[in-house]
Amino acid sequence: MSEKSTLSVKLREKGKFSRKEDEVPAVLYGAKRESLPITLNRKDFFKLYKEAGESTLVELDIEGKKDKPAVLIYEVQKEPITGNILHVDFFEPNLKEEVEAEVPLNFIGEAPAVKSLSGTLVKNIYSVIVKALPEKLPHEIEVDVSKLETFDDVFYAKDLPVSSEVEVLQEDDAVIAMVTAPEDVDAELEKPIEEGEEPEVEGEEKEEESEEETEQNEEKKEETS
């Protein structure tokens, strides 16, 4: 996002909130700012959150205040069943210091190994933690799976296209995506069973044990008689 999105919010008294259908309580805090209780419009926030996520700076237009702090959406609390937003935390970072944020991965393209070889695309990681100056944080990172031409091709974390100003805090050899070969079920069933590979049947084993026990019991009876 080239320009910061802006969200209008209102001040509220600390510890007080008259919950309305379209209003959500929130709080703004930062390294150089005291905790500031605010409220926001649910629909406006949902639209902004969908666009910005948690790794893009947004501006808060606070009613009655001249400054518009640049903040990150730090935490969003939701109702478990309905998914309705219950509370939002905004964090105002120091723009001159690096911060860590979770950035979603956006899978694009079509893997030739899927299209031509009938393989299955496997996505192992859907987001990564990155470190950068707040204004350099990416909104998302693209994963171009069109580079997966064979079953031997793997998209690693080290392959993620980020600028030199962004550090991905993920092991370089972490597998982001790959294509697995289709399973040939018919071929597996047609494989001959080699000697010594016959499955052990639990019932037969017990039956043999019971016959041995019967013979031993008969021998004991003959000895006692």
CSV table of C-alpha atoms in Angstrom, one decimal:
chain,number,residue,atom,x,y,z
A,1,MET,CA,0.0,0.0,0.0
A,2,SER,CA,1.7,3.2,-1.2
A,3,GLU,CA,-0.4,5.5,1.0
A,4,LYS,CA,-1.4,4.7,4.6
A,5,SER,CA,-5.1,3.9,5.1
A,6,THR,CA,-6.8,6.0,7.7
A,7,LEU,CA,-9.3,4.9,10.4
A,8,SER,CA,-11.4,7.4,12.3
A,9,VAL,CA,-11.7,6.6,16.0
A,10,LYS,CA,-13.2,8.3,19.1
A,11,LEU,CA,-11.9,8.7,22.6
A,12,ARG,CA,-13.6,6.9,25.5
A,13,GLU,CA,-13.2,7.0,29.3
A,14,LYS,CA,-10.9,4.3,30.6
A,15,GLY,CA,-12.8,1.3,31.9
A,16,LYS,CA,-16.1,2.5,30.4
A,17,PHE,CA,-17.7,1.4,27.3
A,18,SER,CA,-21.4,1.3,26.3
A,19,ARG,CA,-21.4,-1.5,23.7
A,20,LYS,CA,-23.3,-0.7,20.6
A,21,GLU,CA,-23.9,-2.8,17.5
A,22,ASP,CA,-21.5,-1.0,15.3
A,23,GLU,CA,-18.9,0.1,17.9
A,24,VAL,CA,-15.9,-1.8,19.1
A,25,PRO,CA,-13.6,-0.9,22.1
A,26,ALA,CA,-9.9,-0.5,21.4
A,27,VAL,CA,-6.7,0.8,22.9
A,28,LEU,CA,-3.7,2.6,21.5
A,29,TYR,CA,-0.3,2.3,23.1
A,30,GLY,CA,3.3,2.6,22.2
A,31,ALA,CA,6.8,3.0,23.6
A,32,LYS,CA,6.4,6.8,23.9
A,33,ARG,CA,2.7,6.9,24.5
A,34,GLU,CA,0.4,6.3,27.4
A,35,SER,CA,-2.4,3.8,26.9
A,36,LEU,CA,-5.3,5.6,25.2
A,37,PRO,CA,-8.8,4.0,25.3
A,38,ILE,CA,-10.7,4.5,22.0
A,39,THR,CA,-13.7,3.2,20.1
A,40,LEU,CA,-14.0,2.4,16.4
A,41,ASN,CA,-16.7,1.5,13.8
A,42,ARG,CA,-16.9,-2.2,13.3
A,43,LYS,CA,-17.5,-2.1,9.5
A,44,ASP,CA,-14.8,0.5,8.9
A,45,PHE,CA,-12.2,-1.5,10.8
A,46,PHE,CA,-13.1,-4.8,9.1
A,47,LYS,CA,-12.6,-3.2,5.7
A,48,LEU,CA,-9.2,-1.7,6.8
A,49,TYR,CA,-8.1,-4.9,8.5
A,50,LYS,CA,-8.8,-6.9,5.3
A,51,GLU,CA,-6.6,-4.5,3.3
A,52,ALA,CA,-3.8,-3.8,5.7
A,53,GLY,CA,-3.5,-6.9,7.9
A,54,GLU,CA,-1.1,-6.8,10.8
A,55,SER,CA,2.0,-5.8,9.0
A,56,THR,CA,1.1,-2.5,7.3
A,57,LEU,CA,1.1,0.9,9.0
A,58,VAL,CA,-2.3,2.7,9.2
A,59,GLU,CA,-3.2,6.1,10.5
A,60,LEU,CA,-5.6,6.8,13.3
A,61,ASP,CA,-7.7,9.9,13.0
A,62,ILE,CA,-8.6,10.5,16.6
A,63,GLU,CA,-11.6,12.8,17.2
A,64,GLY,CA,-10.4,16.0,18.8
A,65,LYS,CA,-6.7,15.3,18.2
A,66,LYS,CA,-4.6,17.0,15.5
A,67,ASP,CA,-1.9,14.3,15.2
A,68,LYS,CA,-2.6,11.1,13.2
A,69,PRO,CA,-0.3,8.4,14.7
A,70,ALA,CA,1.0,5.7,12.4
A,71,VAL,CA,0.2,2.4,14.0
A,72,LEU,CA,0.2,-1.4,13.5
A,73,ILE,CA,-2.9,-3.6,14.2
A,74,TYR,CA,-1.2,-5.5,17.0
A,75,GLU,CA,-4.0,-7.8,18.2
A,76,VAL,CA,-7.7,-8.5,17.3
A,77,GLN,CA,-9.9,-10.4,19.7
A,78,LYS,CA,-12.8,-12.2,18.2
A,79,GLU,CA,-15.9,-14.0,19.5
A,80,PRO,CA,-15.1,-17.7,19.0
A,81,ILE,CA,-18.4,-18.8,17.6
A,82,THR,CA,-19.6,-15.8,15.5
A,83,GLY,CA,-16.2,-14.3,14.7
A,84,ASN,CA,-17.4,-10.8,15.6
A,85,ILE,CA,-14.6,-8.4,16.6
A,86,LEU,CA,-14.6,-7.8,20.4
A,87,HIS,CA,-11.5,-5.7,21.0
A,88,VAL,CA,-8.5,-4.2,19.1
A,89,ASP,CA,-5.0,-3.3,20.2
A,90,PHE,CA,-3.1,-0.7,18.2
A,91,PHE,CA,0.7,-0.3,18.6
A,92,GLU,CA,2.5,2.9,17.7
A,93,PRO,CA,6.1,1.8,16.9
A,94,ASN,CA,9.2,4.0,16.8
A,95,LEU,CA,9.6,4.5,13.1
A,96,LYS,CA,13.4,4.5,13.4
A,97,GLU,CA,13.6,1.1,15.0
A,98,GLU,CA,13.0,-2.3,13.4
A,99,VAL,CA,10.0,-4.3,14.5
A,100,GLU,CA,8.9,-7.9,14.0
A,101,ALA,CA,5.6,-8.7,12.3
A,102,GLU,CA,3.8,-11.7,10.9
A,103,VAL,CA,3.3,-11.4,7.1
A,104,PRO,CA,1.0,-13.7,5.1
A,105,LEU,CA,2.2,-15.5,2.0
A,106,ASN,CA,0.3,-15.1,-1.2
A,107,PHE,CA,0.6,-18.2,-3.5
A,108,ILE,CA,0.5,-17.2,-7.2
A,109,GLY,CA,0.9,-19.0,-10.5
A,110,GLU,CA,0.4,-22.6,-11.5
A,111,ALA,CA,3.0,-25.3,-10.9
A,112,PRO,CA,3.9,-27.2,-14.1
A,113,ALA,CA,4.4,-30.3,-11.9
A,114,VAL,CA,0.7,-30.1,-11.1
A,115,LYS,CA,-0.6,-29.3,-14.5
A,116,SER,CA,1.6,-31.6,-16.6
A,117,LEU,CA,2.6,-34.4,-14.2
A,118,SER,CA,-0.7,-34.6,-12.2
A,119,GLY,CA,1.1,-33.9,-8.9
A,120,THR,CA,-0.4,-32.3,-5.8
A,121,LEU,CA,0.7,-28.9,-4.6
A,122,VAL,CA,1.6,-28.9,-0.9
A,123,LYS,CA,1.7,-25.6,1.0
A,124,ASN,CA,3.6,-26.1,4.3
A,125,ILE,CA,3.8,-22.5,5.5
A,126,TYR,CA,1.2,-19.7,5.1
A,127,SER,CA,2.9,-16.8,6.9
A,128,VAL,CA,6.4,-15.9,8.1
A,129,ILE,CA,7.8,-13.5,10.8
A,130,VAL,CA,9.8,-10.7,9.3
A,131,LYS,CA,11.9,-7.9,10.8
A,132,ALA,CA,12.2,-4.4,9.3
A,133,LEU,CA,11.5,-0.8,9.9
A,134,PRO,CA,7.8,-0.2,10.3
A,135,GLU,CA,7.5,1.6,7.0
A,136,LYS,CA,9.3,-1.1,5.2
A,137,LEU,CA,7.1,-4.0,6.4
A,138,PRO,CA,5.6,-5.8,3.4
A,139,HIS,CA,1.8,-6.3,3.3
A,140,GLU,CA,2.3,-9.8,1.9
A,141,ILE,CA,5.0,-11.9,0.3
A,142,GLU,CA,4.3,-13.7,-3.0
A,143,VAL,CA,5.2,-17.3,-3.6
A,144,ASP,CA,5.4,-18.1,-7.3
A,145,VAL,CA,4.7,-21.8,-7.6
A,146,SER,CA,5.2,-21.7,-11.4
A,147,LYS,CA,8.9,-22.5,-10.5
A,148,LEU,CA,7.9,-26.0,-9.4
A,149,GLU,CA,8.4,-27.8,-12.7
A,150,THR,CA,9.3,-31.3,-11.3
A,151,PHE,CA,8.7,-33.3,-8.1
A,152,ASP,CA,12.3,-32.5,-7.1
A,153,ASP,CA,11.7,-28.7,-7.1
A,154,VAL,CA,11.1,-27.1,-3.8
A,155,PHE,CA,10.3,-23.5,-2.8
A,156,TYR,CA,12.4,-22.7,0.3
A,157,ALA,CA,12.1,-19.8,2.8
A,158,LYS,CA,15.4,-18.5,1.3
A,159,ASP,CA,13.6,-18.2,-2.1
A,160,LEU,CA,11.0,-15.6,-0.7
A,161,PRO,CA,11.3,-12.4,-2.7
A,162,VAL,CA,11.9,-9.7,-0.2
A,163,SER,CA,14.0,-6.5,-0.3
A,164,SER,CA,17.3,-6.2,1.4
A,165,GLU,CA,15.6,-4.0,4.0
A,166,VAL,CA,13.5,-6.9,5.2
A,167,GLU,CA,14.8,-9.9,7.1
A,168,VAL,CA,12.8,-13.2,7.1
A,169,LEU,CA,13.0,-14.8,10.5
A,170,GLN,CA,12.6,-18.3,9.2
A,171,GLU,CA,15.2,-21.0,8.6
A,172,ASP,CA,16.5,-20.8,5.0
A,173,ASP,CA,15.8,-24.5,4.4
A,174,ALA,CA,12.2,-24.4,5.7
A,175,VAL,CA,10.0,-25.8,2.9
A,176,ILE,CA,7.3,-23.3,1.8
A,177,ALA,CA,5.8,-25.3,-1.0
A,178,MET,CA,6.5,-28.4,-3.1
A,179,VAL,CA,4.6,-30.8,-5.5
A,180,THR,CA,4.2,-34.5,-4.5
A,181,ALA,CA,3.9,-37.3,-7.1
A,182,PRO,CA,0.5,-39.0,-7.5
A,183,GLU,CA,0.1,-42.3,-5.8
A,184,ASP,CA,-0.3,-45.3,-8.2
A,185,VAL,CA,-2.6,-47.4,-6.1
A,186,ASP,CA,-3.1,-50.1,-8.8
A,187,ALA,CA,0.6,-50.6,-9.2
A,188,GLU,CA,1.0,-51.0,-5.4
A,189,LEU,CA,-1.7,-53.7,-5.3
A,190,GLU,CA,-0.2,-55.6,-8.2
A,191,LYS,CA,3.2,-55.9,-6.5
A,192,PRO,CA,3.9,-59.6,-5.7
A,193,ILE,CA,4.2,-60.6,-2.0
A,194,GLU,CA,7.8,-62.0,-1.5
A,195,GLU,CA,8.5,-64.9,0.8
A,196,GLY,CA,8.6,-64.1,4.4
A,197,GLU,CA,6.4,-61.1,3.9
A,198,GLU,CA,3.1,-62.8,4.7
A,199,PRO,CA,1.2,-60.8,7.2
A,200,GLU,CA,1.0,-62.2,10.7
A,201,VAL,CA,-2.5,-63.1,11.6
A,202,GLU,CA,-3.2,-62.7,15.3
A,203,GLY,CA,-6.0,-65.2,15.4
A,204,GLU,CA,-4.0,-68.1,13.9
A,205,GLU,CA,-1.2,-67.5,16.3
A,206,LYS,CA,-3.5,-67.7,19.3
A,207,GLU,CA,-5.1,-70.9,17.8
A,208,GLU,CA,-1.6,-72.6,17.6
A,209,GLU,CA,-0.9,-71.6,21.2
A,210,SER,CA,-4.2,-73.0,22.4
A,211,GLU,CA,-3.5,-76.4,20.7
A,212,GLU,CA,-0.1,-76.6,22.4
A,213,GLU,CA,-1.7,-75.8,25.8
A,214,THR,CA,-4.3,-78.6,25.2
A,215,GLU,CA,-1.6,-81.2,24.5
A,216,GLN,CA,0.3,-80.2,27.6
A,217,ASN,CA,-2.9,-80.4,29.7
A,218,GLU,CA,-3.6,-83.9,28.3
A,219,GLU,CA,-0.1,-85.1,29.1
A,220,LYS,CA,-0.4,-83.9,32.7
A,221,LYS,CA,-3.7,-85.7,33.1
A,222,GLU,CA,-2.1,-89.0,31.9
A,223,GLU,CA,0.8,-88.6,34.4
A,224,THR,CA,-1.5,-88.0,37.3
A,225,SER,CA,-3.8,-90.9,36.4
